[in-house]
CSV table of C-alpha atoms in Angstrom, one decimal:
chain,number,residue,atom,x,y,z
A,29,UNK,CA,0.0,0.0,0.0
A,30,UNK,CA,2.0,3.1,-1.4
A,31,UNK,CA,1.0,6.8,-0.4
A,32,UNK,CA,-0.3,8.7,-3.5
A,33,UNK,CA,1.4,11.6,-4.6
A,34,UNK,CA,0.6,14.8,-2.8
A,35,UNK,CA,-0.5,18.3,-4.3
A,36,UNK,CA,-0.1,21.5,-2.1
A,37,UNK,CA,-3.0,23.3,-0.9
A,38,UNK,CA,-1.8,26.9,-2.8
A,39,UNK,CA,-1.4,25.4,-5.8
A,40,UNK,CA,-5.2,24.2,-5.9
A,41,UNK,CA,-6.3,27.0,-4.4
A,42,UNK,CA,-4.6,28.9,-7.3
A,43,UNK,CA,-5.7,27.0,-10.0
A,44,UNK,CA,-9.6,27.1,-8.8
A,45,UNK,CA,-9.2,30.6,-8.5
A,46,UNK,CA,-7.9,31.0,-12.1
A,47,UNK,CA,-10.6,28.7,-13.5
A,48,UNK,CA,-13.1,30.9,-11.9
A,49,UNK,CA,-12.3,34.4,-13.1
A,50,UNK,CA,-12.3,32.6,-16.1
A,51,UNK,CA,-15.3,31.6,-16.5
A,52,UNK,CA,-16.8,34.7,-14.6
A,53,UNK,CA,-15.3,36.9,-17.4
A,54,UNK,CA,-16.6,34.7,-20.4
A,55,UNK,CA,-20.2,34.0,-19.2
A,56,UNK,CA,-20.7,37.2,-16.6
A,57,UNK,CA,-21.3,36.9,-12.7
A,58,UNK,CA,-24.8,35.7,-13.4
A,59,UNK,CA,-24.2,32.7,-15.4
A,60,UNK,CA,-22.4,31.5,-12.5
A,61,UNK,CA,-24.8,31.9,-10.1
A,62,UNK,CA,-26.6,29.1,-12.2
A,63,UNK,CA,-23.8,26.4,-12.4
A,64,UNK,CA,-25.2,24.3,-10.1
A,65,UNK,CA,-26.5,20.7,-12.3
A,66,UNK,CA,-25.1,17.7,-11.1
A,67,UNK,CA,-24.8,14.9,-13.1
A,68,UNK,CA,-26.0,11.3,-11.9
A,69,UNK,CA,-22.3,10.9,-10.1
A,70,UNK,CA,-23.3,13.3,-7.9
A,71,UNK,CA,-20.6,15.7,-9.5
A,72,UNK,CA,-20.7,19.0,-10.8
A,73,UNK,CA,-20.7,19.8,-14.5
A,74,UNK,CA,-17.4,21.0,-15.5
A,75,UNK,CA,-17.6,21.0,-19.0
A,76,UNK,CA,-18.1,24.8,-19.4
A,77,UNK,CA,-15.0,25.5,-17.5
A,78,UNK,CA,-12.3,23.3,-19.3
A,79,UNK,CA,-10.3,24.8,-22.4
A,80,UNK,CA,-12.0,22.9,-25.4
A,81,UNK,CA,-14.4,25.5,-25.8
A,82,UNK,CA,-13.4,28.6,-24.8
A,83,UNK,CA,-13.9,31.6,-27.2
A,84,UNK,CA,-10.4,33.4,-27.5
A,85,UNK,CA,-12.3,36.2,-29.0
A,86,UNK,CA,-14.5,36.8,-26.6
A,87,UNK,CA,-14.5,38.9,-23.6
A,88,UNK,CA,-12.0,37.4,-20.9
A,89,UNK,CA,-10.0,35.5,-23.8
A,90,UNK,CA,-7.0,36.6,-22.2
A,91,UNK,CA,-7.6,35.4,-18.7
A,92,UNK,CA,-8.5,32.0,-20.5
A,93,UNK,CA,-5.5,31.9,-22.6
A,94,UNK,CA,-3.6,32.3,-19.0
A,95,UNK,CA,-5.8,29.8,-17.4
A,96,UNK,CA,-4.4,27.0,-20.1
A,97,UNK,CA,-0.8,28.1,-19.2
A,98,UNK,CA,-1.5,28.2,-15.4
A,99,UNK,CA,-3.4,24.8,-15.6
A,100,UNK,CA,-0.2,23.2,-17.8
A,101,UNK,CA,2.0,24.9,-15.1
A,102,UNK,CA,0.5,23.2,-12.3
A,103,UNK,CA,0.1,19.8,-14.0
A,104,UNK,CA,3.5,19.8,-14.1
A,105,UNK,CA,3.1,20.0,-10.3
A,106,UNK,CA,0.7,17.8,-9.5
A,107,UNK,CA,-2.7,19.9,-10.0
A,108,UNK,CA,-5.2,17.7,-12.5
A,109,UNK,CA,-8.8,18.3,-13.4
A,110,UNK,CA,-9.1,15.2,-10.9
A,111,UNK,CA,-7.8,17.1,-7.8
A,112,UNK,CA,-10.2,20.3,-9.1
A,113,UNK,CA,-12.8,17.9,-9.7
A,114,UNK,CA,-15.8,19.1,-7.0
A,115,UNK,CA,-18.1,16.2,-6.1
A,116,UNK,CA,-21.6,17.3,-4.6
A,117,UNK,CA,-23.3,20.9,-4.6
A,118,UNK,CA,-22.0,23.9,-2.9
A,119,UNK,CA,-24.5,25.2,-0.5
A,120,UNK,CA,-26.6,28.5,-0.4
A,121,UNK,CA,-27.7,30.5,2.1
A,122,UNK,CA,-28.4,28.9,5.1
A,123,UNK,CA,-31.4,28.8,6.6
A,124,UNK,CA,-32.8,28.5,10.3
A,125,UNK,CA,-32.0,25.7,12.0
A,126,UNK,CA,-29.7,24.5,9.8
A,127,UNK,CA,-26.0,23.3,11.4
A,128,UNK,CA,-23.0,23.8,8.9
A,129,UNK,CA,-19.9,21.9,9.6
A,130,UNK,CA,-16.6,21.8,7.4
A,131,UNK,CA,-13.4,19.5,7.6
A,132,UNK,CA,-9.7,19.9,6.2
A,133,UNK,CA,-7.1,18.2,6.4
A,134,UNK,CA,-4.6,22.0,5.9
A,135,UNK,CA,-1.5,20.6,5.7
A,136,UNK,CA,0.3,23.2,7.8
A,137,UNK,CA,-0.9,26.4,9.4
A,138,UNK,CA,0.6,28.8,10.1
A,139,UNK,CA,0.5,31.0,13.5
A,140,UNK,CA,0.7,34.2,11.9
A,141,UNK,CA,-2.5,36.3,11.2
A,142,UNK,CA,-0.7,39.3,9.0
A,143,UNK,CA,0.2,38.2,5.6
A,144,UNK,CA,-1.5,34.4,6.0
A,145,UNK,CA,-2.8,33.4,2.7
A,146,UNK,CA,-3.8,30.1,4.0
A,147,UNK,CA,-5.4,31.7,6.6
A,148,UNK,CA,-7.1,34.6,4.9
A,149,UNK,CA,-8.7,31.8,2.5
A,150,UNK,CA,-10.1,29.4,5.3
A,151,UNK,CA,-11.9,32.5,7.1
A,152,UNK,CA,-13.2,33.2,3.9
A,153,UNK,CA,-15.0,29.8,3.3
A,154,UNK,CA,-15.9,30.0,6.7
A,155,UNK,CA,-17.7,33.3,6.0
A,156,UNK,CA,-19.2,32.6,2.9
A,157,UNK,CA,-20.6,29.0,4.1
A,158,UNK,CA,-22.0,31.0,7.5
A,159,UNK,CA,-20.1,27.2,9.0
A,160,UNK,CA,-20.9,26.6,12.7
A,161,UNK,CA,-18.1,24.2,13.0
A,162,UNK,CA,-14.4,23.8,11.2
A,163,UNK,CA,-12.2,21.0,12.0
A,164,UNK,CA,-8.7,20.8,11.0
A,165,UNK,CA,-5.9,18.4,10.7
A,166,UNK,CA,-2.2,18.4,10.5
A,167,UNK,CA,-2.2,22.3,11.3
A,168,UNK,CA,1.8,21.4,11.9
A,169,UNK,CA,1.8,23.9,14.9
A,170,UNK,CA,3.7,23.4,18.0
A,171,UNK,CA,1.3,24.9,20.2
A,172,UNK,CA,4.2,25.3,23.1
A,173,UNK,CA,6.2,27.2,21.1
A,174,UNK,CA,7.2,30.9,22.4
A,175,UNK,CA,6.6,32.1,18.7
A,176,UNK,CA,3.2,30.8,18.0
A,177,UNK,CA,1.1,33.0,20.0
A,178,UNK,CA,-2.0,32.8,18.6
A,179,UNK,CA,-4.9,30.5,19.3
A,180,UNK,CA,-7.3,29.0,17.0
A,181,UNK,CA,-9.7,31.4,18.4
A,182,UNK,CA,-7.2,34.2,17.7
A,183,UNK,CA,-6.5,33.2,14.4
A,184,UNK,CA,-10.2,33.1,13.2
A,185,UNK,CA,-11.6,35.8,14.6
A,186,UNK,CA,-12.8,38.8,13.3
A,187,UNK,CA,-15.9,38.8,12.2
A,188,UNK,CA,-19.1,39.2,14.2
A,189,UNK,CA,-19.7,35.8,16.2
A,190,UNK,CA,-18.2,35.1,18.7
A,191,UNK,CA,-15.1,32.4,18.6
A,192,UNK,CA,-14.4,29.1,20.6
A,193,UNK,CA,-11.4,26.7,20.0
A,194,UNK,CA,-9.8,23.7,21.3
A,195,UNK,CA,-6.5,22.6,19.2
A,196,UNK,CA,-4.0,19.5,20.4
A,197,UNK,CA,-0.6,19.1,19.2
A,198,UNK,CA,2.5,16.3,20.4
A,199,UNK,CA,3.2,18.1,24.2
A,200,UNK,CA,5.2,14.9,24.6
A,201,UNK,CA,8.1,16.1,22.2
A,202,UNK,CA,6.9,20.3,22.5
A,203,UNK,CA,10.1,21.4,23.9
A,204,UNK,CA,12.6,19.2,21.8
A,205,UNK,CA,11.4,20.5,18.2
A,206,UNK,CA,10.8,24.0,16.3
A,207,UNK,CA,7.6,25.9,16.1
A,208,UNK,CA,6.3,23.3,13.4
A,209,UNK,CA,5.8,20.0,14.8
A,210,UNK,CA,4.0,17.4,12.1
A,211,UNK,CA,0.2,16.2,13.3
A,212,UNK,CA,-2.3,18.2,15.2
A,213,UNK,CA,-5.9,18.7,15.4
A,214,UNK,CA,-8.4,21.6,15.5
A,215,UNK,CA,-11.8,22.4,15.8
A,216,UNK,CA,-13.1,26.0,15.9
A,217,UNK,CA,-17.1,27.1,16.8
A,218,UNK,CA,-18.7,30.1,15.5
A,219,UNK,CA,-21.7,31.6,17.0
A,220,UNK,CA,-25.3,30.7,18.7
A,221,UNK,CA,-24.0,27.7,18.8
A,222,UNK,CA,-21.6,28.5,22.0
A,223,UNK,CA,-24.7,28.9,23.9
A,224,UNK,CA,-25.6,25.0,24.0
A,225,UNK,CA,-21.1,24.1,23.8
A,226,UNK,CA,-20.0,22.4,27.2
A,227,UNK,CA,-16.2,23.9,27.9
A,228,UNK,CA,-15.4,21.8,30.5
A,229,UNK,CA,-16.4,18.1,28.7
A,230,UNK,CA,-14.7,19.5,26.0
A,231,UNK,CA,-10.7,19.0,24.8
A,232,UNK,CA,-8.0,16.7,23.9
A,233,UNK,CA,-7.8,12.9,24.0
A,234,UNK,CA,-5.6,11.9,27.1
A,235,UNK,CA,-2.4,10.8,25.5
A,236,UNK,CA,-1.2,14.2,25.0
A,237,UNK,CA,0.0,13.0,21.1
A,238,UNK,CA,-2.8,15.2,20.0
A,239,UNK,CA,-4.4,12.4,17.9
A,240,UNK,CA,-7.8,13.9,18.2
A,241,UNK,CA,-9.7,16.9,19.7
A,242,UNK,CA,-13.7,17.0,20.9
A,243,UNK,CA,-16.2,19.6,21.1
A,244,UNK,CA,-19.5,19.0,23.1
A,245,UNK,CA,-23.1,20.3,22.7
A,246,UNK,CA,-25.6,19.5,25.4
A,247,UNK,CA,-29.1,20.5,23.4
A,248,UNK,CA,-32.8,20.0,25.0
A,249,UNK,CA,-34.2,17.2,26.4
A,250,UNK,CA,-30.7,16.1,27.5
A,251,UNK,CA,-29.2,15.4,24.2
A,252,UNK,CA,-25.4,15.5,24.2
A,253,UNK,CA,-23.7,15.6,20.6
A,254,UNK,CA,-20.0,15.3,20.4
A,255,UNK,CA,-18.2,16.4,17.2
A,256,UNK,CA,-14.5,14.1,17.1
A,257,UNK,CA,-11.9,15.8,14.4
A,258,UNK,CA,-8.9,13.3,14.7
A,259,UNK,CA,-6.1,12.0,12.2
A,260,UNK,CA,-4.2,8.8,12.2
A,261,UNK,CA,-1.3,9.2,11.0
A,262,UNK,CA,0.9,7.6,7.6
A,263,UNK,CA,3.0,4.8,8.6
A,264,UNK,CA,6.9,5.7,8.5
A,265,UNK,CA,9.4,3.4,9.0
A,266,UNK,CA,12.5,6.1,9.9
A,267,UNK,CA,12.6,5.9,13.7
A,268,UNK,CA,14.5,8.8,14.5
A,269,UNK,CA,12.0,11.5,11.7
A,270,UNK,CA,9.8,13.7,12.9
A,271,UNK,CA,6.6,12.5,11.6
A,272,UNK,CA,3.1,12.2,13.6
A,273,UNK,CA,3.5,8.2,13.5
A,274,UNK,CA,7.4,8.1,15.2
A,275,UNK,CA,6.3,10.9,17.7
A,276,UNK,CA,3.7,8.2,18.8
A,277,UNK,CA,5.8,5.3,18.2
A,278,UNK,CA,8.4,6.7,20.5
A,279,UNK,CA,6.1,7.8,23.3
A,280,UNK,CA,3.9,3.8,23.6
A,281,UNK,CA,8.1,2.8,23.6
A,282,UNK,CA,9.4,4.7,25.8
A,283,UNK,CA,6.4,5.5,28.5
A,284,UNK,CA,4.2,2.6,28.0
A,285,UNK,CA,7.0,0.1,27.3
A,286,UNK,CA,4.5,-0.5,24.4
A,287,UNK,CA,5.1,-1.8,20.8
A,288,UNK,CA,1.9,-1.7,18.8
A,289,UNK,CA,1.8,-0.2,15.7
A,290,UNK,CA,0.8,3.8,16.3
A,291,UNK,CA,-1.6,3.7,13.5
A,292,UNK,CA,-3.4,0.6,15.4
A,293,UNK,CA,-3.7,2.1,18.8
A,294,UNK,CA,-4.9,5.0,17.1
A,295,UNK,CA,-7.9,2.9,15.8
A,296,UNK,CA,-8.2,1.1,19.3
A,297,UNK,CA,-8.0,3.8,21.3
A,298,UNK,CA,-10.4,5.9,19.1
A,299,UNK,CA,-12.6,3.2,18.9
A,300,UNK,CA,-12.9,2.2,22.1
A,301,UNK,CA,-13.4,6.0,23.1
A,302,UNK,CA,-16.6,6.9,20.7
A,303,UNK,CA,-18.6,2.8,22.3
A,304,UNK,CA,-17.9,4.6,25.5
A,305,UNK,CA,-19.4,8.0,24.5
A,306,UNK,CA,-22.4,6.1,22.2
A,307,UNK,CA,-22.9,3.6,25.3
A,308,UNK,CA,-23.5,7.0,27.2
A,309,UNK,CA,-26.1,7.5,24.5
A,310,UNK,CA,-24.0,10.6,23.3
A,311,UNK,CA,-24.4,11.3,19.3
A,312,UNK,CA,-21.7,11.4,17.7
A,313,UNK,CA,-19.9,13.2,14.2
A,314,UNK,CA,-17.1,12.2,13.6
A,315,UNK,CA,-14.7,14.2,11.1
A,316,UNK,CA,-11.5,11.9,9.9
A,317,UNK,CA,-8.2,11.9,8.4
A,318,UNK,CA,-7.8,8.3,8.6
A,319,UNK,CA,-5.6,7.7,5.8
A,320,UNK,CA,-6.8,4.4,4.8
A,321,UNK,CA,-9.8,3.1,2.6
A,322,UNK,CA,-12.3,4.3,4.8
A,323,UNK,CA,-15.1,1.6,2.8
A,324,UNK,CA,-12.6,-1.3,2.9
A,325,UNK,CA,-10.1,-0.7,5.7
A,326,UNK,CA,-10.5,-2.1,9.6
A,327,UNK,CA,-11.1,1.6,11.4
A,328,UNK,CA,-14.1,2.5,9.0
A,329,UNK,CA,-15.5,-1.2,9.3
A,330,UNK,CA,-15.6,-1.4,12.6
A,331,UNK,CA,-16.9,2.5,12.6
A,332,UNK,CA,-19.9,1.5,10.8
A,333,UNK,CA,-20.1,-2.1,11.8
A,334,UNK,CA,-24.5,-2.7,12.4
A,335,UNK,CA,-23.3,-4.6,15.7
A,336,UNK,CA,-21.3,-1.9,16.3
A,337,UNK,CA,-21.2,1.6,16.7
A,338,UNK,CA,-23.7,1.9,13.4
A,339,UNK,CA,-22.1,4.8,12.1
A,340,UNK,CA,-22.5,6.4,8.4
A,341,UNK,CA,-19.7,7.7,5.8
A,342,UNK,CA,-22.4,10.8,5.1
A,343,UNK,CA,-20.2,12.4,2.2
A,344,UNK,CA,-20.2,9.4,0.0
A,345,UNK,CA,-23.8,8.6,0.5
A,346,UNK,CA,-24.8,12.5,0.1
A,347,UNK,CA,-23.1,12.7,-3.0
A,348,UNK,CA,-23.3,9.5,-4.3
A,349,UNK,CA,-19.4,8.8,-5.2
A,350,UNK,CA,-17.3,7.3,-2.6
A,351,UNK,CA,-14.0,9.5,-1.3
A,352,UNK,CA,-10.8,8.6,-2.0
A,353,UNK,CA,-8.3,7.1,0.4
A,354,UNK,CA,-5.4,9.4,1.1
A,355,UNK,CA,-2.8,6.1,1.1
């Protein structure tokens, strides 16, 4: 089982960006309001935004004469139609009652608010999508760090809700490494929804390898809903790197005199956590970077198992194509 090949975050953002002004320019601002069709794969028509048909005499030729340059550009780099590819239907307004929750795995964050592209581009989707909830893997931040002063809260706020965070990192190896340490896990709350958020049940899983971080609603009637964002981490088989899987390796070594494979005490552990929660009769979401076939692999069987914990991989079934594995 080889890891795929791996396309930065910029680079897509880039490249979406480019493909939109282009087609903005070429059909006007609102055409676009209309692109909205999915086909019966549950994926969005894309056919009016490659280069096969684009008018070079028309209005925006130029941008779409740079878009074919960027997209050979980035291909060269990794970026396909495949990555761009968007699978379901990007939400409108939204209305009352209705809870909006979004997941990334960011590959790196950084702790800076000034000058963060990265940064600048999540608060945006968070604005636009009016999201209650954003989870967030490998944010490659070493929270102990002198340097990285800012708090999730800190870093997303600015708007007019108010702002909740929890964030975990490795505090096992804090002191020993940089201001980026590889892992971490984030969730950030926007909102009315702060009013029904229990603080104190809320946080970060014991270990202190920040494998996965929790955020709890208590609602009427006594409901308690837990939203998990964790990430087990790629296998790596150099003991002395720096990755999320030989921080944990060395830690069940060296203070559990422990040998097990990282990336299964991560399932374990993580499963044996959310029976405890559902036994409670706690609902649970669970947002994952599990880098395995989630449909094939032992952590999502056992996750949706019907003698189990009877869980549901929601983004495949909304949108009718099944997610990709990440190894």
């Amino acid at each position: 089982m080889g890891q795929m090949n791996r396309t930065k975050h910029m680079n897509v953002l880039s490249a979406l960006e480019k493909r939109a002004l282009c087609y903005k320019n070429r059909y006007g601002a609102a055409q676009v309001t209309e692109v909205n069709e999915i086909d019966e794969t549950g994926t969005v028509d894309t056919q009016g935004l490659t280069d096969e048909d684009s008018d070079i005499g028309s209005e925006g030729g130029d941008e779409c004469r740079a878009e074919t340059l960027q997209k050979e550009m980035l291909e060269a780099s990794g970026v396909t139609d495949a990555v761009l590819q968007v699978h379901g239907i990007a939400p409108g307004s939204k209305q009352d009652g209705v809870f909006r929750l979004v997941y990334e795995n960011c590959n790196g964050l950084s702790n800076k608010i000034s000058g963060n592209e990265k940064l600048e581009k999540a608060r945006e989707i968070n604005d636009e999508l009016e999201v209650d909830v954003a989870c967030y893997n490998e944010h490659r931040q070493n929270l102990m760090h002198k340097d990285n002063k800012n708090g999730f809260a800190q870093l997303f706020r600015g708007g007019e809700a108010e702002v909740r965070a929890v964030a975990a990192h490795n505090t096992h190896e804090g002191k020993e490494v940089g201001r980026v340490q590889e892992g971490g896990t984030a969730m950030v709350l926007f909102g009315q929804l702060i009013e029904q958020y229990d603080f104190e049940a809320s946080g970060r899983e014991d270990s202190g390898l920040g494998r996965w971080v929790v955020m709890v609603f208590r609602g009427e009637n006594g409901i308690t809903t837990r939203i998990i964002c964790g990430y087990n981490p790629c296998y790596n088989a150099k003991k002395q790197s720096k990755t999320s899987y030989q921080q944990a390796r060395r830690y069940y070594i060296t203070k559990e005199k422990d040998l097990t494979c990282p990336r299964k005490r991560f399932r374990n552990d993580l499963i044996s956590q959310l029976t405890e929660w559902r036994e409670e009769g706690d609902r649970l979401i669970v947002c994952l970077d599990a880098n395995e076939d989630i449909y094939r692999k032992e952590l999502g069987l056992r996750m949706t198992a019907a003698d189990g914990l009877n869980m549901r991989e929601v983004v495949g079934e909304f949108t009718g194509s099944e997610i990709e594995a990440t190894v």
